[in-house]
Every structure is written in C-alpha cells, then in structure tokens.
Coordinates of C-alpha atoms in Angstrom, one line a residue:
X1 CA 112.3 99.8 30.7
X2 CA 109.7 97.8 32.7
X3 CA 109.8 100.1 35.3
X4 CA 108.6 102.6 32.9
X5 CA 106.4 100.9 31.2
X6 CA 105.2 100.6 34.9
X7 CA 104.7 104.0 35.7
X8 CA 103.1 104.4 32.0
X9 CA 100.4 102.0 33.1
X10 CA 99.6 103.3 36.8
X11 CA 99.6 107.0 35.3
X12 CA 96.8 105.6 32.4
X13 CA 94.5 104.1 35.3
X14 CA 95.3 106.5 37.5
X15 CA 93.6 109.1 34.7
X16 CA 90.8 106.5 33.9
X17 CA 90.3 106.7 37.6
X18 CA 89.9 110.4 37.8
X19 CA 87.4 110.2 35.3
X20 CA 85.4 107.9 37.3
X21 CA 85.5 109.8 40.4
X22 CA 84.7 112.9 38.7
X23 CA 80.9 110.8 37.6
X24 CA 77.9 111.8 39.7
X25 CA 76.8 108.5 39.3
X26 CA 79.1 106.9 41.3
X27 CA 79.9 106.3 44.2
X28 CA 83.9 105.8 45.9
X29 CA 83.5 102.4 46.3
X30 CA 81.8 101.4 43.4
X31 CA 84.9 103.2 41.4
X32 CA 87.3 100.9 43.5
X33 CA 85.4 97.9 42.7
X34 CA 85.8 98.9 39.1
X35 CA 89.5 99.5 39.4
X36 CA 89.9 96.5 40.6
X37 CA 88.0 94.8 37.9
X38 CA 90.3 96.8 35.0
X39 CA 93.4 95.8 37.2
X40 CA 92.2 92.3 36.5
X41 CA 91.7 92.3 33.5
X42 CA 95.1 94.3 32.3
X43 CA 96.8 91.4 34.5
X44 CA 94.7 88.6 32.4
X45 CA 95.9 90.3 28.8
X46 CA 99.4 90.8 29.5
X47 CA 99.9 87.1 31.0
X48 CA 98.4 86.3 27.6
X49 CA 101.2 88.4 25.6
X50 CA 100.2 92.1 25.2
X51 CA 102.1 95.0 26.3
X52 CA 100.6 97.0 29.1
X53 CA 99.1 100.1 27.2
X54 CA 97.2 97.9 24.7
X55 CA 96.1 95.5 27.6
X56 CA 94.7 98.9 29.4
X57 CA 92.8 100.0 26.6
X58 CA 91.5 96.5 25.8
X59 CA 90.8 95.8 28.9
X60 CA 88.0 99.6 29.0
X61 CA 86.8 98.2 25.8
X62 CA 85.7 95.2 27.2
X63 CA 83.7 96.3 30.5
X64 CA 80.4 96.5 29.3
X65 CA 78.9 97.8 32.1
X66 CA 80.7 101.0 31.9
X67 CA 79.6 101.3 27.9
X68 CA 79.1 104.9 28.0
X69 CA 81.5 106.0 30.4
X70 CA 84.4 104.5 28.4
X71 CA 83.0 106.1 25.2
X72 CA 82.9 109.9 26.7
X73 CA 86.1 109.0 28.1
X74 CA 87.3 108.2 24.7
X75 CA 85.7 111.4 23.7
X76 CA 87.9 112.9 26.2
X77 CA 90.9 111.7 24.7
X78 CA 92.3 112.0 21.3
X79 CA 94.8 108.7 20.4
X80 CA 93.5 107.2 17.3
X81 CA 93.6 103.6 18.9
X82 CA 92.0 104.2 21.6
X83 CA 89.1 105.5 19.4
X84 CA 89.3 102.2 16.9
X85 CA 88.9 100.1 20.1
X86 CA 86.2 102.2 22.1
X87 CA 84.4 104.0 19.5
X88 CA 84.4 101.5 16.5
X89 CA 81.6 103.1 13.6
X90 CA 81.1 106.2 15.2
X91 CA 83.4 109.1 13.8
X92 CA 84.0 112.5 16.0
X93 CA 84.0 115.7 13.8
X94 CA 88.0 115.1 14.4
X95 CA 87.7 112.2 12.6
X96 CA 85.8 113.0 9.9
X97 CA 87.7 116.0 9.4
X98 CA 91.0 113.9 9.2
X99 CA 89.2 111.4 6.7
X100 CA 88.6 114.6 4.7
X101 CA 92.0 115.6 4.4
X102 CA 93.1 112.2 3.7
X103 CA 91.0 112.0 0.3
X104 CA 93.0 114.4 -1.4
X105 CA 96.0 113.1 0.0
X106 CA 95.6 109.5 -1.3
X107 CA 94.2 111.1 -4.7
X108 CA 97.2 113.2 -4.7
X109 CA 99.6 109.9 -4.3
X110 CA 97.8 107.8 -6.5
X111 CA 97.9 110.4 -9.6
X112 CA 102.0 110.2 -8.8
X113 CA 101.9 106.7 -8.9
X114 CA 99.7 106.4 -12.2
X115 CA 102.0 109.7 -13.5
X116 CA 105.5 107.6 -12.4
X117 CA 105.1 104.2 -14.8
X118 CA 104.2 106.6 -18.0
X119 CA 107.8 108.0 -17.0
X120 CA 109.6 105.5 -18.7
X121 CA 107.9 106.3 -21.9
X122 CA 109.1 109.6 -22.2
X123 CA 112.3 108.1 -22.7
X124 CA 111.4 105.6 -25.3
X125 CA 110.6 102.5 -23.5
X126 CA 107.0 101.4 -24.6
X127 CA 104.9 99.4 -22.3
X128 CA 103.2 97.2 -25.3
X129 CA 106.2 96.6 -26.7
X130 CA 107.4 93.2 -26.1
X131 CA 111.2 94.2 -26.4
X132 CA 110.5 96.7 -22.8
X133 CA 108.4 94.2 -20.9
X134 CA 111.4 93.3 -18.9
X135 CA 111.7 97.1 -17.5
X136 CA 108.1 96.7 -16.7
X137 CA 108.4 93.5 -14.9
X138 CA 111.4 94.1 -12.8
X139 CA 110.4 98.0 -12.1
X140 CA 106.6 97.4 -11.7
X141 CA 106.6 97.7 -7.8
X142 CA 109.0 100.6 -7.6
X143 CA 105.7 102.8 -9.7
X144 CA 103.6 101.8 -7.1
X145 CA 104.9 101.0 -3.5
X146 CA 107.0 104.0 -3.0
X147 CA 104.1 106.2 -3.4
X148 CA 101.9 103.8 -1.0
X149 CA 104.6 104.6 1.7
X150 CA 104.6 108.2 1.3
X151 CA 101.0 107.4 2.1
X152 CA 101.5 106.2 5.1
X153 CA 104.7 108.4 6.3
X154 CA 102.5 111.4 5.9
X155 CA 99.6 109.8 7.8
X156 CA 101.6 108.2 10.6
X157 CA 103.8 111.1 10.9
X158 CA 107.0 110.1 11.0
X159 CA 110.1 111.0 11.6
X160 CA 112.9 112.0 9.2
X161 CA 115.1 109.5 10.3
X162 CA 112.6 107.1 9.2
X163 CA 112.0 108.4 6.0
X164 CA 115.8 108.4 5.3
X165 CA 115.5 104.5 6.6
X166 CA 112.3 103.6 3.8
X167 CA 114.1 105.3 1.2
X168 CA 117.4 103.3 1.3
X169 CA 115.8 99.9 0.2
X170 CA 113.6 101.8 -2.3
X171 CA 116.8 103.4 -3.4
X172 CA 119.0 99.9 -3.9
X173 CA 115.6 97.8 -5.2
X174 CA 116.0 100.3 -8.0
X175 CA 119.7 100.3 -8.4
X176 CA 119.6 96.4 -8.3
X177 CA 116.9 95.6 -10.8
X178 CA 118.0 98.1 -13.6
X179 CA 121.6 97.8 -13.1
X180 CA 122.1 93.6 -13.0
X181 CA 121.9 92.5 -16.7
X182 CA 119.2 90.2 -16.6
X183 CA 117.8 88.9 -19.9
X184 CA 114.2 89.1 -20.8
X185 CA 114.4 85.5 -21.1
X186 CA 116.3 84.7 -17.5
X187 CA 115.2 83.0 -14.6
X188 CA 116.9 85.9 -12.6
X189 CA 114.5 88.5 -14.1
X190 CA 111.3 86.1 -13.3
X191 CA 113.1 85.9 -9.4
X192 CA 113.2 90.0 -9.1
X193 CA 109.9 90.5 -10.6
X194 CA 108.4 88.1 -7.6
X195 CA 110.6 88.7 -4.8
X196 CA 111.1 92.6 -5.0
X197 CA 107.7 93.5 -4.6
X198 CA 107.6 90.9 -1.3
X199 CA 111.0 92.9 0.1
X200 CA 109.7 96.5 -0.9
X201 CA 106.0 95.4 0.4
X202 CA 107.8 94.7 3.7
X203 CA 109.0 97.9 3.7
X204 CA 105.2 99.7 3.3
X205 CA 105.0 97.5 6.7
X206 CA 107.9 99.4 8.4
X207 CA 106.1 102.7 7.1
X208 CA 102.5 101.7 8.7
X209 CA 103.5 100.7 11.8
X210 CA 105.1 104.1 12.1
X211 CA 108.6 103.3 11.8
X212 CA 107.8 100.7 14.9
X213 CA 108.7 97.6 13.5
X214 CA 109.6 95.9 16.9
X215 CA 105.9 96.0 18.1
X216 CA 104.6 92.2 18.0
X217 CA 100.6 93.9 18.1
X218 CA 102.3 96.4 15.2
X219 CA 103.4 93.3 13.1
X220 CA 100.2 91.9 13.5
X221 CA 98.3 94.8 12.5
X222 CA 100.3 95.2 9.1
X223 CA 99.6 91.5 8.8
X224 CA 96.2 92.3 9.1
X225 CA 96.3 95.1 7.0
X226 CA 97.6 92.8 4.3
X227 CA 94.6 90.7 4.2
X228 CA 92.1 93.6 3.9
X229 CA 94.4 95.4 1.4
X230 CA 94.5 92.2 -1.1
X231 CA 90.7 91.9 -0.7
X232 CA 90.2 95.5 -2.0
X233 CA 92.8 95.6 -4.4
X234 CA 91.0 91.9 -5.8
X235 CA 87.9 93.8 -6.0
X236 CA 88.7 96.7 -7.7
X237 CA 90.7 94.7 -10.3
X238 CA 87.7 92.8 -10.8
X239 CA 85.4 96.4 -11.3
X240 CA 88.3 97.5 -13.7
X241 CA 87.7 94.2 -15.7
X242 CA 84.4 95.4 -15.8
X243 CA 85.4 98.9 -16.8
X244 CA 87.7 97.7 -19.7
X245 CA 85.7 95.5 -21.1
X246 CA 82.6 98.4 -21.5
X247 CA 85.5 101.0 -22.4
X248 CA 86.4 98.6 -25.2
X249 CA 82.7 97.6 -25.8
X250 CA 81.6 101.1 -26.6
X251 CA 83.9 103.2 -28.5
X252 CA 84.0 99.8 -30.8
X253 CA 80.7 100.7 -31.4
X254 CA 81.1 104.0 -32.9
X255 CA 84.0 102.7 -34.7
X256 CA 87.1 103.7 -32.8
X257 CA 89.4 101.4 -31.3
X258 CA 90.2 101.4 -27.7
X259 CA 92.9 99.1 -27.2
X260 CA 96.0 101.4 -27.9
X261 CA 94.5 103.9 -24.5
X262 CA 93.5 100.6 -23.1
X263 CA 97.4 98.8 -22.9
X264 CA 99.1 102.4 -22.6
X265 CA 97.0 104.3 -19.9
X266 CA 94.2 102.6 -18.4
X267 CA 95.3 99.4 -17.5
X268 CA 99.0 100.6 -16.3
X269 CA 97.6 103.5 -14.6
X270 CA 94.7 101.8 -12.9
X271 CA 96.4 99.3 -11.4
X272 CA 99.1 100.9 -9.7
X273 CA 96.7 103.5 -8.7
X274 CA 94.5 101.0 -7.2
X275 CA 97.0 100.0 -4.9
X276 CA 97.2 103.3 -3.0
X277 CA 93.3 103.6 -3.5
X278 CA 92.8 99.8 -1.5
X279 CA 95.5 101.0 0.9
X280 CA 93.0 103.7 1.5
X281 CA 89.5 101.8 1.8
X282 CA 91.3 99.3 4.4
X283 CA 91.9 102.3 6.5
X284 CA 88.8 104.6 6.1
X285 CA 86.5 101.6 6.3
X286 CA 87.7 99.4 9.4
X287 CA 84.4 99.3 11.2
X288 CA 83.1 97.6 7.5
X289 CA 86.2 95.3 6.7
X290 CA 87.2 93.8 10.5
X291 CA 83.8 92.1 10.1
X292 CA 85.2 90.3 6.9
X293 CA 88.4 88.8 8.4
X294 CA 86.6 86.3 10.7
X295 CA 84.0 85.1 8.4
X296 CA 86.5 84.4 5.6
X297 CA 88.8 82.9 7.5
X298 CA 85.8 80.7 9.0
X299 CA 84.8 79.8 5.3
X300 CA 87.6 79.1 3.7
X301 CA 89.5 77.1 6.5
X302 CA 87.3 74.1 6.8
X303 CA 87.4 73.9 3.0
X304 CA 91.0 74.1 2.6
X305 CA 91.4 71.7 5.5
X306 CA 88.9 69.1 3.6
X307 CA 91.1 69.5 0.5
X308 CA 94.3 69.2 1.8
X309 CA 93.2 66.0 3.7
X310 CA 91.0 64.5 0.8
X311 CA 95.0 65.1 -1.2
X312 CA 96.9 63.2 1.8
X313 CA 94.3 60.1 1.5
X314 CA 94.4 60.0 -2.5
X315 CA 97.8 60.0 -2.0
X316 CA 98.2 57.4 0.4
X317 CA 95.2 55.2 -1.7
X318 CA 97.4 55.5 -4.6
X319 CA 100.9 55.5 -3.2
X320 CA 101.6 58.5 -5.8
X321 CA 104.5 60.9 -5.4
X322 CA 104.1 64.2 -6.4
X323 CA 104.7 65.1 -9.9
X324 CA 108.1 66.9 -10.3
X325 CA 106.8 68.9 -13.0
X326 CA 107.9 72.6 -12.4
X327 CA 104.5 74.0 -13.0
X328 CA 103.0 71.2 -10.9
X329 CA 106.1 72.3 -7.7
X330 CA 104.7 76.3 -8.6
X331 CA 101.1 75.3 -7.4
X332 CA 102.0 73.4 -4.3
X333 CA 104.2 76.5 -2.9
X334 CA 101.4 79.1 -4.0
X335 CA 98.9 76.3 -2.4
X336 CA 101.2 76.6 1.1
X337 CA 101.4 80.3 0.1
X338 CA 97.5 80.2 1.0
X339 CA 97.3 77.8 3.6
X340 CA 99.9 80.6 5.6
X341 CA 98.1 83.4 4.5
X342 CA 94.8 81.8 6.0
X343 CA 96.2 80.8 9.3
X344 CA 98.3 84.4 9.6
X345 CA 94.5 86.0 8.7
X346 CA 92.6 83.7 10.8
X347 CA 95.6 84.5 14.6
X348 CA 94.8 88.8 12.9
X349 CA 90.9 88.4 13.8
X350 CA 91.2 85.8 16.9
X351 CA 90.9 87.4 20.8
X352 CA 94.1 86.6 22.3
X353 CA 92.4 85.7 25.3
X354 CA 89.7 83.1 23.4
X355 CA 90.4 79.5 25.0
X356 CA 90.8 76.9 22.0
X357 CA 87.9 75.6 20.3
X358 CA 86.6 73.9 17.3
X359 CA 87.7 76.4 14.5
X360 CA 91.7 75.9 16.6
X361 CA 91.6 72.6 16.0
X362 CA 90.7 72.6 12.2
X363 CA 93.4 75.2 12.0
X364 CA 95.5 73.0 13.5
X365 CA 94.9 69.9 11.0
X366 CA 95.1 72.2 8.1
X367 CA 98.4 73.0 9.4
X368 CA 99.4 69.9 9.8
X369 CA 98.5 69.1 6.5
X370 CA 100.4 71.3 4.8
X371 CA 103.5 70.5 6.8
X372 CA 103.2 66.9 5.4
X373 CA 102.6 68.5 1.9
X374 CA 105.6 70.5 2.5
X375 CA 108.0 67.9 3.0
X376 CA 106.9 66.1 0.1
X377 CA 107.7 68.9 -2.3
X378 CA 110.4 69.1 -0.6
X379 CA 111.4 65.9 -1.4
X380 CA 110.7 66.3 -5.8
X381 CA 112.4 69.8 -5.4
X382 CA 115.6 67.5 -3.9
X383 CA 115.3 64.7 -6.4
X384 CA 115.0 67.8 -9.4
X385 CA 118.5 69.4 -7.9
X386 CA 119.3 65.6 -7.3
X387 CA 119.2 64.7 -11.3
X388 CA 119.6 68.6 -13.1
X389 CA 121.9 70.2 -10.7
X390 CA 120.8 73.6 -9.5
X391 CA 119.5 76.6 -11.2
X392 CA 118.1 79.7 -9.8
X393 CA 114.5 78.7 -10.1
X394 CA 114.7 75.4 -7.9
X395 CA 117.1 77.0 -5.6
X396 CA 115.0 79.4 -4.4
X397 CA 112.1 77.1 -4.5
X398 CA 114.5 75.1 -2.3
X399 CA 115.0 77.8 0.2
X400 CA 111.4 79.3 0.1
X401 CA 109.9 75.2 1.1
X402 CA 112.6 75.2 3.8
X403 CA 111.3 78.5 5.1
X404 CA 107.6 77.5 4.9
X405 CA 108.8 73.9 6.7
X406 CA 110.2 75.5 9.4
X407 CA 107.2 78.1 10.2
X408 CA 104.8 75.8 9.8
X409 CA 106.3 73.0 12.0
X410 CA 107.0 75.1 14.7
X411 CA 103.6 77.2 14.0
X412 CA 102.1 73.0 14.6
X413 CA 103.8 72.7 17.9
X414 CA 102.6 76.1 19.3
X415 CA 98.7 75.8 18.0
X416 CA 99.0 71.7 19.7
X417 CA 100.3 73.4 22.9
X418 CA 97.7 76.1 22.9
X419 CA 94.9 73.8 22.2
X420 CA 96.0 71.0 24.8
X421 CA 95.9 74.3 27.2
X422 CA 99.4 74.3 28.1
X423 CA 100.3 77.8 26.2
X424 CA 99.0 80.9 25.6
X425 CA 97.9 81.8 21.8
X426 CA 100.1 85.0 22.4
X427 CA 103.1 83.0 21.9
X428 CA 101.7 81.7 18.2
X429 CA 101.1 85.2 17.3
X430 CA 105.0 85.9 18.5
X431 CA 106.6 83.7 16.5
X432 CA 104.6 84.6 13.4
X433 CA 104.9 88.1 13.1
X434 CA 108.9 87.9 14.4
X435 CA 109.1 85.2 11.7
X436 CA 108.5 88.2 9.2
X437 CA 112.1 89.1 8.9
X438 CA 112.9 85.6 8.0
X439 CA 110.7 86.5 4.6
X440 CA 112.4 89.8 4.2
X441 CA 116.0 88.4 4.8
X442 CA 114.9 86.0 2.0
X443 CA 113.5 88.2 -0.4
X444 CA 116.7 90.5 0.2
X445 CA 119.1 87.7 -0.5
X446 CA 117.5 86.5 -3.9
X447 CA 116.9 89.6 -5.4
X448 CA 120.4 90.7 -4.2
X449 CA 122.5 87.7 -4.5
X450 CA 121.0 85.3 -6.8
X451 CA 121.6 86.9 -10.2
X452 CA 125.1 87.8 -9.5
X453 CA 125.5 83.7 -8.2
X454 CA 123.9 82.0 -11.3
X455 CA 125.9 84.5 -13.3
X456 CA 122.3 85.9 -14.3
X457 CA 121.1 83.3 -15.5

C-alpha cells in the first residue's frame, strides 16, 4: 500500500514537473531547484499527518512564487480539489456549468423532501394535531436526511454498493422508530427524536465523503461541513421567522387567516427543505463561507473560555455543587455540546503545519475547563442514579458525559503536547475525527437498544 501510494506521489510530481519544463520561462535548473522545494514541502506535511496526494497539492498551493504557473496548471487539470485549493473564487466555465446543473438538482431534492412529510397526511395523521406529534417527532429526520444524501450520492458519484450501504441504516431508523411502541409521553420517544437524527446525520457524512469514510482529511471535511451547514440552516430559519411572521401579518389584514397554511405547509415544508437548500450554499459558496470558520471560532473561543473559567471560580468562591435539577444537567451537556463543537470548528480552519500560539493555548484552557465541568456533572448524574435508580433519560446522559470525558481528556493531553512542541497537531485532528464512530456507535445503541431495555419506557 505504501509502495503505491509511492509511485502515486512520484507520478504526480513527475507531471507537475513536466509542466515546468515545458515553461519558456524557465530554465532546467531553476525547475530542479523548485522540485526540490515541493519535495520539501510534501516531506514537511506528511511528517505533520497528511497523506501524500493532499500533502502534493498543498504543498503547489503554497509556493507563491510559482502563483500562476500552479493556477494554469490547475487549469490543466480537472479534480475538483485540486481546484478548491489552487483556484479558490475563480470558477472555470466547467465549474460553472456543474453549479448550473446542481440548482435544479438540489431544487429537485428539496421539493421531495418538502413533498415526503405531507405523506403522512394522506393517510390521516395530521401534523397540528397533538394526538400525531409523536410520528412527527420520531420520523422528522427520515423527511429530510435521506433526500440530503441523495444529494450528495448523485454529486459525489458513487457507487451502487454504497448506495445499497446508506440505505440500510435509513431503512432500520425507520423500521425502528415506527415499529417500537413508544408512548407520546415516554422518555424512549424524547431519546429517538434526539439521537436518530445524530446516527442518520452521520450517515449524510458517509455519503459526502464519497463513501470514503476511512479518510482522516475526509472526516474532517464533513466536520467542517457541519459547521458551515448549521450556520446556513440558522440563517435561513431566522429569514423564515421573518417570512412567517409577514405571511401571517398580511393576509390578517385583508381578513383571512394564515395559520392553518402556516402549521400545515410552510413551516413543515420549509424546514426540511432548508436543510437540503444549506447543504447546498455550504457547497456552492466555499470561497465566501471558509472565511467564516476562523473568525467565529476566534470570537467565540475567548468568550466561552472567560465563562467557563468565571463558572469554575464562582464555584470554587462559593463551594456550590451543581444543581441536580434535570433541566439544569440538560444545559451543562448542551454547554459541553458547544464547547466540542467550537474546538472540532476551530482544528477544521487551523494549518496543520501552524506552530502553537496564543489562540492554542486559550483552546487549550477552554478545554480544560470543560473537562473539570464534565466530571462534575458527572458526579450529580451519579448521585441522581445514586438516590432514583436509573431510567433512560439519566442513563444516556450517563453514557453521553462519559463519552464527552473521555474525548475531551485525551483531546487535553494532545493540545498540551502540541503546544509544549512535543507533537504534531495532526495527531489532535486524528483522534477527533476517528473519535466519530464512538458518537455513531452511541447514537446506534440508544435508539436501538434503549427502548427495548427500559421496556419503553
């Protein structure tokens, strides 16, 4: 496999090399000098953790003195990546032409998503009735995500064995959450609605990265991707709050009420709609978005670190446990929730290669601030289980606070080690995006197993 690998790499600069030598401009020993300058710097990315192709065409990105040789070499050369990397903001008519036939596409899957949760109603189950919000609930992603990932199967081109491989868990999520009888009223139901979205949503990932799920710089992408997505889809929930709230506004005014399209159509349709249409913007506007990924992560990080810090000192000044409360246990996690979800957006935008600095360190506190945090809810989680016995609720928020303890201790020691200089950053961006299948196992195992376990309760 190496040896491959290898020969994959020496035939790459081997072609770059070609190119050079076929320039008027230069001369045969100012092409060796530059060879040797790429050679140095594939050998610099891959001892920091990339594979060999995507060290290459980082690596051409990055010699600015050859700027417009790399970009009519791009030209040259039709991969998509090497384009994002070498011609960011600057579309070929190739391009363009494939964002054209994407439109209709995306329209195409988000009318079938908007078209699949007014389905149900055909056979009698209302969604403003309060006796079929539980179909809704448990069935909301299966409206919307299998229709994302045909999204992406057709624009990644995949295989059929693939396909047959995203349909299966899309196939038992179904089976699962429709056959189990969970009560409107259960803590099982309120467990499937929040952890079968987070299983099927890793399944979109499988489908973006191609059906290439064992690529580390793949994960990381969809990780990326993530971010960006819930960014869009934030915004265009706000402009439909907008929308609504006029739609309502202005058919009230001519004396006709609103709210029956509003509940049944509108709101339903728009919102799984919206998550093909983000889907979408994230990938037609990369040039636009990549710049927001740094500068929220640089905003929000320090403030979150100052929080979390401000909590460990009040809590130390007033010698307070945390509340055991279960609403008070909900905002911690989804608190840790974030504080992941910042450091995972923060490693997306970072250059491997980057040596530790400032913003690493305050990443580094806020991590270690929510590992403390951690363990303390912990702890009221045990003393609940300690005094009520278990029940699925604090079981899973049991197992979900031992899964968030065990990233982010580990996720400590690797960003202590990379900032003392004694690792490479590479090996933090490893064991995050290979911790992913610890999340999906997870989310498997409680939509799966908990119902059946607490007898559905």
């Amino acid at each position: 496999m190496t040896v491959a690998r290898d020969n994959d790499l020496e035939g790459q600069i081997a072609e770059w090399r070609a190119y050079m030598d076929r320039r008027p401009e230069l001369h045969g020993t100012d092409a060796e000098e530059l060879e040797d300058h790429l050679r140095s710097r594939i050998t610099e990315l891959t001892d920091a953790g990339l594979r060999a192709d995507e060290a290459f065409l980082i690596a051409v990105k990055r010699m600015g003195s050859l700027d417009e040789l790399s970009r009519e070499f791009a030209r040259e050369h039709s991969e998509r990546l090497w384009k994002q990397l070498v011609l960011p903001g600057e579309p070929d008519a190739s391009t363009a032409a494939r964002s054209r036939r994407e439109l209709p596409v995306m329209v195409l899957c988000a009318a079938v998503a908007a078209l699949a949760i007014k389905v149900p109603s055909l056979f009698g189950l209302d969604l403003t009735d309060d006796d079929d919000g539980g179909f809704y609930v448990r069935n909301f992603s299966l409206f919307a995500l299998p229709a994302l990932t045909a999204y992406f199967v057709w624009q990644r081109r995949v295989g059929l064995r693939v396909i047959g491989a995203l349909a299966l868990p899309f196939i038992l999520g179904a089976v699962i959450a429709n056959a189990y009888p969970l009560g409107d009223d259960s803590q099982s139901l309120a467990l499937t609605a929040i952890h079968l979205p987070l299983a099927l949503w890793l399944v979109v990932g499988v489908a973006y990265m191609g059906g290439d799920w064992r690529s580390d710089r793949r994960r990381m992408d969809f990780i990326r991707f993530t971010g960006e997505w819930l960014i869009y889809f934030s915004l265009l929930g706000m402009g439909g709050g907008v929308l609504t709230a006029f739609t309502a506004g202005i058919f009230n005014a001519i004396g006709l009420d609103a709210e029956g399209f509003i509940g049944s159509w509108l709101l339903p349709c728009g919102a799984v709609a919206a998550v093909i249409v983000s889907a979408w913007l994230v990938e037609g506007k990369q040039s636009v978005i990549e710049n927001m990924a740094p500068v929220l992560t640089r905003v929000f990080t320090p403030l979150f670190t100052a929080t979390l810090l401000a909590f460990l000192v009040a809590v130390a000044w007033t010698t307070s446990g945390i509340d055991v409360e279960r609403d008070a246990l909900i905002l911690f996690d989804l608190l840790l929730v974030v504080v992941l979800g910042l450091l995972l957006y923060a490693m997306s935008a970072r250059d491997l290669t980057a040596r530790p600095g400032l913003f690493d360190r305050l990443q580094l506190a806020l991590v270690v601030s929510a590992l403390i945090i951690d363990v303390m809810v912990l702890l009221a989680i045990t003393g609940r289980i300690t005094g009520w016995g278990f029940s699925p609720n604090k079981s899973a928020a049991l197992g979900e606070n031992v899964i968030l303890l065990t990233n982010l201790a580990w996720s400590a020691w690797l960003f202590l080690g990379f900032v003392r200089g004694r690792m490479p950053f590479a090996r933090l961006e490893r064991w995050q995006t290979r911790y992913m299948i610890v999340y999906a196992v997870w989310a498997w195992t409680v939509v799966l197993a908990f119902p059946p376990l607490f007898d559905f309760a």
